[in-house]
Amino acid sequence: MVSVIIPTLNAEATLPRVLAALVPAAVGGLVREVIIVDGGSSDRTFDIAEASGAKFVEAPRGRGPQLAAGANAARGNWFLFLHADTVLEAGWEEEVEKLFEQIATGRIPTAELAAAFRFRLDDFSRRARFLERVVALRCAVLKLPYGDQGLLISRRLYQRIGGFRPLPLMEDVDLVRRIGRRRLVMMRARALTSPQRYLDDGFFRRMSRNALCIALYYLRVPPHFIARIYS
């Protein structure tokens, strides 16, 4: 029923945990396939994907093109897009099954939906808790989850809105904006994400850069220019 799509680039350090969190859902029949879409890794990413039984697809480097390639190769009625350093917490599959049950019984009137998980950072510092509160506020007010919160979307809705565009940055924001607030559900389960980017750059420097990039995006600054600032 669900095709899990994970874009990778030298993800050997984080990918095993991401895949391990999908095992209960695969055993229970919720996850039909896992697709690793690689942008040219030089580490053991391929070996890990092969050992797990995942389908391995090569695509031009860039999260947007890789995610689009994964969706094109997927067979499920639902797509679950996950970053290669984002681990869904135990029990996430039960909540997704409940969502599907409510759609099937008509309690939710349409299957053209998308859902994202709550953001959690794999770090015990106060800075991490502050960032989580900021993300929770953004999701509550703007209904704007980022890709590191995972995105579950029906194939029908994904195709209707045109899927991922080949953008160098902001591919997740671009898709969520086209989904729209009324068709997006925020799940209770959490997506645990690596803090490495924040540790490398500094929490508040990374947060400020992200805020600047999203502001420039809404001001319609070309994505290739925003990508230069982000990197």
Coordinates of N, CA, C and O in Angstrom, one line a residue, residues 31-197:
V31 N 3.8 -1.2 4.6 CA 4.9 -0.8 3.6 C 5.0 -1.9 2.6 O 5.4 -3.0 2.9
R32 N 4.8 -1.5 1.3 CA 4.9 -2.5 0.2 C 6.3 -2.5 -0.3 O 6.7 -3.6 -0.7
E33 N 7.0 -1.4 -0.3 CA 8.3 -1.4 -0.9 C 9.1 -0.2 -0.3 O 8.5 0.8 0.1
V34 N 10.4 -0.3 -0.3 CA 11.3 0.8 0.1 C 12.2 1.1 -1.1 O 12.8 0.2 -1.7
I35 N 12.2 2.3 -1.5 CA 13.0 2.7 -2.7 C 14.1 3.7 -2.3 O 13.8 4.8 -1.7
I36 N 15.3 3.3 -2.4 CA 16.5 4.2 -2.2 C 16.9 4.8 -3.5 O 17.2 4.2 -4.5
V37 N 16.8 6.2 -3.5 CA 17.1 6.9 -4.7 C 18.4 7.6 -4.5 O 18.5 8.6 -3.7
D38 N 19.5 7.2 -5.1 CA 20.8 7.6 -4.8 C 21.3 8.7 -5.8 O 21.1 8.5 -7.0
G39 N 22.0 9.6 -5.3 CA 22.5 10.7 -6.1 C 24.0 10.6 -6.4 O 24.7 11.6 -6.8
G40 N 24.6 9.4 -6.3 CA 26.0 9.2 -6.6 C 26.9 9.0 -5.4 O 28.0 9.5 -5.3
S41 N 26.4 8.1 -4.5 CA 27.2 7.9 -3.2 C 28.5 7.2 -3.5 O 28.6 6.3 -4.5
S42 N 29.5 7.4 -2.7 CA 30.8 6.8 -2.8 C 31.1 5.9 -1.6 O 32.2 5.4 -1.5
D43 N 30.1 5.8 -0.7 CA 30.3 5.0 0.5 C 29.5 3.7 0.4 O 29.3 3.2 -0.7
R44 N 29.1 3.1 1.5 CA 28.4 1.8 1.5 C 26.9 1.9 1.4 O 26.2 1.0 1.7
T45 N 26.4 3.0 0.9 CA 24.9 3.2 0.8 C 24.3 2.1 -0.1 O 23.3 1.5 0.3
F46 N 24.9 1.7 -1.2 CA 24.3 0.7 -2.1 C 24.3 -0.7 -1.3 O 23.3 -1.4 -1.4
D47 N 25.4 -1.0 -0.6 CA 25.4 -2.3 0.1 C 24.4 -2.4 1.1 O 23.7 -3.4 1.3
I48 N 24.1 -1.3 1.9 CA 23.1 -1.2 2.9 C 21.7 -1.4 2.3 O 20.9 -2.2 2.8
A49 N 21.5 -0.7 1.2 CA 20.2 -0.8 0.5 C 20.0 -2.3 0.0 O 18.9 -2.8 0.2
E50 N 21.0 -2.9 -0.6 CA 20.9 -4.2 -1.1 C 20.6 -5.2 0.0 O 19.8 -6.1 -0.1
A51 N 21.3 -5.1 1.1 CA 21.2 -6.0 2.2 C 19.8 -5.9 2.8 O 19.2 -6.9 3.4
S52 N 19.1 -4.8 2.8 CA 17.8 -4.6 3.4 C 16.7 -5.0 2.4 O 15.5 -5.1 2.9
G53 N 17.0 -5.3 1.2 CA 16.0 -5.7 0.2 C 15.3 -4.5 -0.4 O 14.3 -4.7 -1.2
A54 N 15.8 -3.3 -0.2 CA 15.2 -2.1 -0.8 C 15.5 -2.1 -2.3 O 16.6 -2.6 -2.8
K55 N 14.7 -1.4 -3.1 CA 15.0 -1.2 -4.5 C 15.9 0.0 -4.6 O 15.8 1.0 -3.9
F56 N 16.9 -0.1 -5.4 CA 18.0 0.9 -5.5 C 17.8 1.6 -6.9 O 17.9 0.9 -7.9
V57 N 17.6 2.9 -6.9 CA 17.5 3.7 -8.1 C 18.5 4.8 -8.1 O 18.7 5.4 -7.1
E58 N 19.1 5.0 -9.3 CA 20.1 6.1 -9.4 C 19.4 7.2 -10.1 O 18.6 7.1 -11.0
A59 N 19.7 8.5 -9.7 CA 19.1 9.7 -10.2 C 20.1 10.8 -10.2 O 21.1 10.8 -9.4
P60 N 19.9 11.9 -11.0 CA 20.7 13.1 -10.9 C 20.7 13.6 -9.4 O 19.7 13.6 -8.8
R61 N 21.9 14.0 -9.0 CA 22.0 14.5 -7.6 C 21.1 15.8 -7.4 O 21.0 16.7 -8.2
G62 N 20.5 15.7 -6.2 CA 19.6 16.8 -5.9 C 18.3 16.2 -5.3 O 17.7 15.3 -5.9
R63 N 17.9 16.7 -4.1 CA 16.8 16.0 -3.4 C 15.5 16.0 -4.2 O 14.8 15.1 -4.3
G64 N 15.2 17.2 -4.9 CA 14.0 17.3 -5.7 C 14.0 16.2 -6.8 O 13.1 15.4 -7.0
P65 N 15.0 16.2 -7.7 CA 15.1 15.2 -8.8 C 15.1 13.8 -8.2 O 14.5 12.9 -8.8
Q66 N 15.8 13.5 -7.1 CA 15.8 12.2 -6.6 C 14.4 11.7 -6.1 O 14.0 10.6 -6.3
L67 N 13.7 12.6 -5.4 CA 12.4 12.3 -4.9 C 11.4 12.0 -6.0 O 10.6 11.1 -6.0
A68 N 11.5 12.9 -7.1 CA 10.7 12.7 -8.2 C 10.9 11.3 -8.9 O 10.0 10.6 -9.3
A69 N 12.2 11.0 -9.0 CA 12.6 9.7 -9.6 C 12.0 8.5 -8.8 O 11.6 7.5 -9.3
G70 N 12.1 8.6 -7.5 CA 11.6 7.6 -6.6 C 10.1 7.4 -6.8 O 9.5 6.3 -6.8
A71 N 9.3 8.5 -6.9 CA 7.9 8.5 -7.1 C 7.6 7.8 -8.4 O 6.6 7.1 -8.5
N72 N 8.4 8.1 -9.4 CA 8.1 7.5 -10.8 C 8.3 6.0 -10.7 O 7.7 5.3 -11.5
A73 N 9.2 5.5 -9.8 CA 9.5 4.1 -9.7 C 8.6 3.4 -8.8 O 8.5 2.1 -8.7
A74 N 7.8 4.1 -8.0 CA 7.0 3.5 -6.9 C 5.7 2.9 -7.5 O 5.1 3.3 -8.5
R75 N 5.2 1.8 -6.8 CA 4.0 1.1 -7.2 C 2.8 1.3 -6.2 O 1.7 0.9 -6.5
G76 N 3.1 1.9 -5.0 CA 2.1 2.0 -4.0 C 1.0 3.0 -4.3 O 1.2 3.9 -5.1
N77 N -0.1 2.9 -3.6 CA -1.1 4.0 -3.7 C -0.8 5.2 -2.8 O -1.4 6.3 -3.0
W78 N 0.1 5.0 -1.9 CA 0.6 6.1 -1.0 C 2.1 6.2 -1.1 O 2.8 5.1 -1.2
F79 N 2.6 7.4 -1.0 CA 4.1 7.6 -1.0 C 4.4 8.1 0.4 O 3.8 9.0 0.9
L80 N 5.5 7.6 0.9 CA 6.1 8.2 2.2 C 7.5 8.6 1.8 O 8.4 7.8 1.7
F81 N 7.7 9.9 1.8 CA 9.0 10.5 1.5 C 9.8 10.7 2.8 O 9.3 11.4 3.7
L82 N 11.0 10.2 2.9 CA 11.8 10.3 4.1 C 13.2 10.7 3.8 O 13.8 10.3 2.8
H83 N 13.7 11.6 4.6 CA 15.2 11.9 4.5 C 16.0 10.8 5.0 O 15.5 10.0 5.9
A84 N 17.2 10.6 4.6 CA 18.1 9.5 4.9 C 18.6 9.6 6.3 O 19.4 8.7 6.8
D85 N 18.3 10.7 7.1 CA 18.7 10.8 8.5 C 17.5 11.1 9.4 O 17.7 11.6 10.5
T86 N 16.3 10.7 8.9 CA 15.1 10.9 9.7 C 14.5 9.5 10.1 O 14.2 8.7 9.2
V87 N 14.4 9.3 11.3 CA 13.9 8.0 11.9 C 12.5 8.2 12.5 O 12.3 9.0 13.4
L88 N 11.5 7.4 12.0 CA 10.2 7.5 12.5 C 10.1 6.7 13.8 O 10.7 5.6 14.0
E89 N 9.5 7.3 14.8 CA 9.4 6.7 16.2 C 8.6 5.4 16.2 O 7.7 5.3 15.3
A90 N 8.8 4.6 17.1 CA 8.1 3.3 17.2 C 6.6 3.6 17.3 O 6.1 4.5 18.1
G91 N 5.8 2.8 16.6 CA 4.4 3.0 16.6 C 3.8 3.9 15.5 O 2.6 4.0 15.4
W92 N 4.7 4.5 14.7 CA 4.2 5.4 13.7 C 3.2 4.7 12.7 O 2.2 5.3 12.3
E93 N 3.5 3.4 12.5 CA 2.6 2.7 11.5 C 1.2 2.5 12.0 O 0.3 2.5 11.2
E94 N 1.0 2.4 13.3 CA -0.3 2.3 13.8 C -1.1 3.5 13.6 O -2.4 3.5 13.3
E95 N -0.5 4.7 13.7 CA -1.2 5.9 13.4 C -1.6 6.1 12.0 O -2.7 6.5 11.6
V96 N -0.7 5.7 11.1 CA -1.0 5.7 9.7 C -2.1 4.8 9.3 O -3.0 5.1 8.5
E97 N -2.1 3.6 9.9 CA -3.2 2.6 9.6 C -4.5 3.2 10.1 O -5.5 3.0 9.5
K98 N -4.5 3.9 11.2 CA -5.8 4.5 11.7 C -6.2 5.6 10.7 O -7.4 5.7 10.5
L99 N -5.3 6.3 10.2 CA -5.7 7.4 9.2 C -6.3 6.7 8.0 O -7.4 7.1 7.5
F100 N -5.7 5.6 7.5 CA -6.3 4.9 6.4 C -7.7 4.3 6.7 O -8.6 4.3 5.8
E101 N -7.8 3.8 7.9 CA -9.1 3.3 8.3 C -10.2 4.3 8.3 O -11.3 4.1 7.9
Q102 N -9.9 5.5 8.8 CA -10.8 6.6 8.8 C -11.2 7.1 7.4 O -12.3 7.4 7.1
I103 N -10.2 7.0 6.5 CA -10.5 7.3 5.1 C -11.5 6.2 4.5 O -12.5 6.6 3.8
A104 N -11.2 5.0 4.8 CA -12.0 3.8 4.2 C -13.4 3.8 4.7 O -14.3 3.5 4.0
T105 N -13.6 4.3 6.0 CA -14.9 4.2 6.6 C -15.7 5.5 6.3 O -16.8 5.7 6.8
G106 N -15.1 6.5 5.7 CA -15.8 7.8 5.4 C -15.7 8.8 6.5 O -16.3 9.9 6.3
R107 N -15.0 8.5 7.6 CA -14.9 9.5 8.6 C -14.0 10.7 8.2 O -14.2 11.8 8.6
I108 N -13.1 10.4 7.3 CA -12.4 11.4 6.5 C -12.9 11.4 5.1 O -12.8 10.3 4.4
P109 N -13.5 12.4 4.6 CA -14.3 12.3 3.3 C -13.5 12.2 2.0 O -14.1 12.0 1.0
T110 N -12.2 12.3 2.1 CA -11.4 12.2 0.8 C -10.1 11.5 1.1 O -9.5 11.5 2.2
A111 N -9.6 10.8 0.0 CA -8.3 10.1 0.1 C -7.2 11.0 -0.4 O -6.1 10.6 -0.4
E112 N -7.6 12.1 -1.0 CA -6.6 13.0 -1.5 C -6.0 13.9 -0.4 O -6.3 15.1 -0.2
L113 N -5.1 13.2 0.4 CA -4.6 13.8 1.6 C -3.1 13.7 1.6 O -2.5 12.9 0.9
A114 N -2.5 14.5 2.5 CA -1.0 14.3 2.8 C -0.9 14.5 4.3 O -1.8 15.1 5.0
A115 N 0.2 13.9 4.9 CA 0.4 14.0 6.3 C 1.9 14.1 6.6 O 2.7 13.6 5.9
A116 N 2.2 14.8 7.7 CA 3.6 15.0 8.1 C 3.7 14.7 9.6 O 2.7 14.7 10.3
F117 N 4.9 14.3 10.0 CA 5.1 13.9 11.4 C 5.6 15.1 12.2 O 6.1 16.1 11.7
R118 N 5.6 15.0 13.5 CA 6.1 16.0 14.4 C 7.6 16.0 14.4 O 8.2 14.9 14.4
F119 N 8.3 17.1 14.4 CA 9.7 17.3 14.3 C 10.3 17.0 15.7 O 9.9 17.6 16.7
R120 N 11.4 16.2 15.7 CA 12.1 15.9 16.9 C 13.6 15.8 16.5 O 13.9 15.2 15.6
L121 N 14.5 16.5 17.3 CA 15.9 16.5 17.0 C 16.6 15.5 17.9 O 16.3 15.5 19.1
D122 N 17.5 14.7 17.4 CA 18.2 13.7 18.1 C 19.4 14.3 18.9 O 20.5 14.1 18.7
D123 N 19.0 15.2 19.9 CA 19.9 15.9 20.7 C 19.3 16.3 22.0 O 18.1 16.6 22.0
F124 N 20.0 16.3 23.1 CA 19.4 16.5 24.4 C 19.6 18.0 24.9 O 19.3 18.3 26.1
S125 N 20.1 18.9 24.1 CA 20.4 20.2 24.5 C 19.1 21.1 24.6 O 18.1 20.7 24.0
R126 N 19.2 22.2 25.3 CA 18.1 23.1 25.4 C 17.9 23.7 24.0 O 16.7 24.1 23.7
R127 N 18.9 23.9 23.3 CA 18.8 24.5 21.9 C 17.9 23.6 21.0 O 17.1 24.1 20.3
A128 N 18.1 22.3 21.2 CA 17.2 21.4 20.4 C 15.8 21.5 20.8 O 14.9 21.5 19.9
R129 N 15.5 21.6 22.1 CA 14.1 21.7 22.5 C 13.5 23.1 22.0 O 12.3 23.1 21.7
F130 N 14.3 24.1 22.0 CA 13.8 25.4 21.5 C 13.5 25.3 20.1 O 12.4 25.8 19.6
L131 N 14.4 24.7 19.3 CA 14.1 24.5 17.8 C 12.8 23.7 17.6 O 12.0 24.0 16.7
E132 N 12.6 22.7 18.4 CA 11.4 21.9 18.2 C 10.2 22.7 18.5 O 9.2 22.5 17.8
R133 N 10.2 23.6 19.5 CA 9.1 24.5 19.7 C 8.8 25.4 18.6 O 7.7 25.7 18.2
V134 N 9.9 25.9 18.0 CA 9.8 26.8 16.9 C 9.1 26.1 15.7 O 8.2 26.6 15.0
V135 N 9.6 24.9 15.4 CA 9.0 24.1 14.3 C 7.5 23.8 14.6 O 6.7 23.9 13.7
A136 N 7.2 23.4 15.8 CA 5.8 23.1 16.2 C 4.9 24.3 15.9 O 3.8 24.2 15.5
L137 N 5.4 25.5 16.3 CA 4.7 26.8 16.1 C 4.5 27.0 14.6 O 3.4 27.4 14.2
R138 N 5.5 26.8 13.8 CA 5.4 27.0 12.4 C 4.4 26.1 11.8 O 3.6 26.5 10.9
C139 N 4.4 24.8 12.2 CA 3.4 23.9 11.7 C 2.0 24.2 12.1 O 1.0 24.0 11.3
A140 N 1.8 24.7 13.3 CA 0.5 25.0 13.8 C -0.1 26.2 13.1 O -1.3 26.3 12.8
V141 N 0.8 27.2 12.9 CA 0.3 28.5 12.4 C 0.3 28.5 10.8 O -0.7 28.9 10.2
L142 N 1.3 28.0 10.2 CA 1.5 28.1 8.8 C 1.1 26.7 8.1 O 1.0 26.7 6.9
K143 N 1.0 25.6 8.8 CA 0.8 24.3 8.2 C 2.0 24.1 7.2 O 1.7 23.8 6.0
L144 N 3.2 24.3 7.6 CA 4.3 24.2 6.7 C 5.4 23.3 7.3 O 6.5 23.8 7.8
P145 N 5.2 22.0 7.2 CA 6.3 21.1 7.6 C 7.4 21.0 6.6 O 7.1 21.2 5.4
Y146 N 8.6 20.7 7.0 CA 9.7 20.6 6.1 C 9.9 19.1 5.8 O 9.3 18.2 6.5
G147 N 10.8 18.8 4.9 CA 11.1 17.4 4.5 C 11.6 16.5 5.6 O 11.4 15.3 5.5
D148 N 12.3 17.1 6.6 CA 12.8 16.3 7.7 C 11.7 15.9 8.7 O 12.1 15.3 9.7
Q149 N 10.5 16.2 8.3 CA 9.4 15.6 9.1 C 8.7 14.5 8.4 O 7.7 14.0 8.9
G150 N 9.2 14.1 7.3 CA 8.6 13.1 6.5 C 7.3 13.6 5.8 O 6.7 14.6 6.3
L151 N 6.9 13.0 4.7 CA 5.7 13.4 4.1 C 5.0 12.2 3.5 O 5.5 11.5 2.6
L152 N 3.8 11.9 4.0 CA 2.9 10.8 3.5 C 1.9 11.5 2.6 O 1.2 12.4 3.0
I153 N 1.8 11.0 1.3 CA 0.9 11.6 0.4 C 0.3 10.6 -0.5 O 1.0 9.6 -0.9
S154 N -1.0 10.7 -0.8 CA -1.6 9.7 -1.7 C -1.1 9.9 -3.1 O -0.8 11.0 -3.5
R155 N -1.0 8.8 -3.9 CA -0.5 8.9 -5.2 C -1.4 9.9 -6.1 O -0.9 10.7 -6.9
R156 N -2.7 9.8 -5.8 CA -3.7 10.6 -6.6 C -3.4 12.1 -6.4 O -3.3 12.8 -7.3
L157 N -3.2 12.5 -5.1 CA -2.9 13.9 -4.9 C -1.6 14.3 -5.4 O -1.4 15.4 -6.0
Y158 N -0.6 13.5 -5.2 CA 0.8 13.8 -5.7 C 0.7 14.0 -7.2 O 1.3 15.0 -7.7
Q159 N 0.0 13.2 -7.9 CA 0.0 13.4 -9.4 C -0.9 14.6 -9.8 O -0.5 15.3 -10.7
R160 N -1.9 14.8 -9.0 CA -2.8 15.9 -9.4 C -2.1 17.3 -9.3 O -2.3 18.2 -10.1
I161 N -1.2 17.4 -8.3 CA -0.6 18.7 -8.1 C 0.8 18.8 -8.8 O 1.5 19.8 -8.7
G162 N 1.2 17.7 -9.5 CA 2.4 17.8 -10.3 C 3.6 17.3 -9.7 O 4.7 17.3 -10.4
G163 N 3.6 16.7 -8.5 CA 4.7 16.1 -7.9 C 5.9 17.0 -7.6 O 5.7 18.3 -7.6
F164 N 7.0 16.5 -7.3 CA 8.2 17.3 -7.0 C 8.7 17.9 -8.2 O 8.8 17.3 -9.3
R165 N 9.1 19.2 -8.1 CA 9.7 19.9 -9.2 C 11.3 19.8 -9.1 O 11.8 19.7 -8.0
P166 N 12.0 19.9 -10.2 CA 13.5 19.7 -10.1 C 14.1 21.0 -9.6 O 14.9 21.6 -10.4
L167 N 13.9 21.3 -8.4 CA 14.5 22.5 -7.8 C 15.7 22.2 -7.0 O 15.8 21.1 -6.4
P168 N 16.7 23.1 -7.0 CA 17.9 22.8 -6.2 C 17.7 23.0 -4.7 O 18.6 22.5 -3.9
L169 N 16.6 23.6 -4.3 CA 16.3 23.8 -2.9 C 14.8 24.1 -2.7 O 14.2 24.5 -3.7
M170 N 14.3 23.9 -1.6 CA 12.9 24.2 -1.3 C 11.9 23.4 -2.0 O 10.8 23.7 -2.1
E171 N 12.4 22.2 -2.4 CA 11.4 21.3 -3.1 C 10.3 20.8 -2.2 O 9.2 20.6 -2.6
D172 N 10.6 20.7 -0.9 CA 9.6 20.3 0.1 C 8.6 21.4 0.4 O 7.4 21.1 0.4
V173 N 9.1 22.6 0.5 CA 8.2 23.7 0.8 C 7.3 23.9 -0.5 O 6.1 24.2 -0.3
D174 N 7.9 23.8 -1.6 CA 7.1 24.0 -2.9 C 6.0 23.0 -3.0 O 4.8 23.4 -3.3
L175 N 6.3 21.7 -2.6 CA 5.2 20.7 -2.7 C 4.1 20.9 -1.7 O 2.9 20.8 -2.0
V176 N 4.5 21.2 -0.4 CA 3.6 21.4 0.6 C 2.7 22.6 0.3 O 1.5 22.6 0.6
R177 N 3.2 23.7 -0.3 CA 2.4 24.8 -0.6 C 1.3 24.4 -1.6 O 0.2 24.9 -1.6
R178 N 1.7 23.6 -2.6 CA 0.7 23.1 -3.6 C -0.3 22.1 -3.0 O -1.5 22.0 -3.5
I179 N 0.1 21.4 -1.9 CA -0.9 20.5 -1.3 C -2.0 21.3 -0.6 O -3.2 21.0 -0.7
G180 N -1.6 22.4 0.1 CA -2.6 23.3 0.7 C -2.9 22.9 2.1 O -2.8 21.7 2.5
R181 N -3.3 23.8 2.9 CA -3.5 23.6 4.4 C -4.7 22.6 4.6 O -4.6 21.8 5.5
R182 N -5.7 22.6 3.8 CA -6.9 21.8 4.1 C -6.7 20.3 3.8 O -7.4 19.5 4.3
R183 N -5.7 20.1 3.0 CA -5.4 18.7 2.6 C -4.2 18.1 3.4 O -3.8 17.0 3.1
L184 N -3.7 18.8 4.4 CA -2.5 18.4 5.1 C -2.9 18.1 6.6 O -3.5 18.9 7.3
V185 N -2.5 16.9 7.0 CA -2.8 16.4 8.4 C -1.5 16.3 9.1 O -0.5 15.8 8.6
M186 N -1.4 16.8 10.4 CA -0.3 16.7 11.2 C -0.4 15.5 12.1 O -1.4 15.5 12.9
M187 N 0.4 14.5 12.0 CA 0.3 13.3 12.8 C 0.9 13.6 14.2 O 1.6 14.6 14.5
R188 N 0.5 12.7 15.2 CA 1.1 12.8 16.5 C 2.5 12.2 16.7 O 3.3 12.6 17.5
A189 N 2.7 11.1 15.9 CA 4.0 10.4 15.9 C 5.1 11.4 15.5 O 4.9 12.3 14.7
R190 N 6.3 11.1 16.0 CA 7.4 12.0 15.7 C 8.4 11.5 14.7 O 8.6 10.2 14.6
A191 N 9.1 12.4 14.1 CA 10.2 12.0 13.2 C 11.5 12.5 13.8 O 11.7 13.7 14.0
L192 N 12.4 11.6 14.2 CA 13.6 12.0 14.8 C 14.7 12.2 13.8 O 15.1 11.3 13.0
T193 N 15.3 13.4 13.8 CA 16.2 13.8 12.8 C 17.6 14.1 13.4 O 17.7 14.6 14.5
S194 N 18.6 13.8 12.6 CA 20.0 14.0 13.0 C 20.3 15.5 13.2 O 19.8 16.3 12.4
P195 N 21.0 15.9 14.3 CA 21.3 17.3 14.6 C 22.6 17.7 13.9 O 23.0 18.9 14.1
Q196 N 23.2 16.9 13.1 CA 24.5 17.2 12.6 C 24.7 18.5 11.9 O 25.7 19.2 12.1
R197 N 23.7 18.9 11.1 CA 23.8 20.2 10.4 C 23.8 21.3 11.4 O 24.6 22.3 11.2

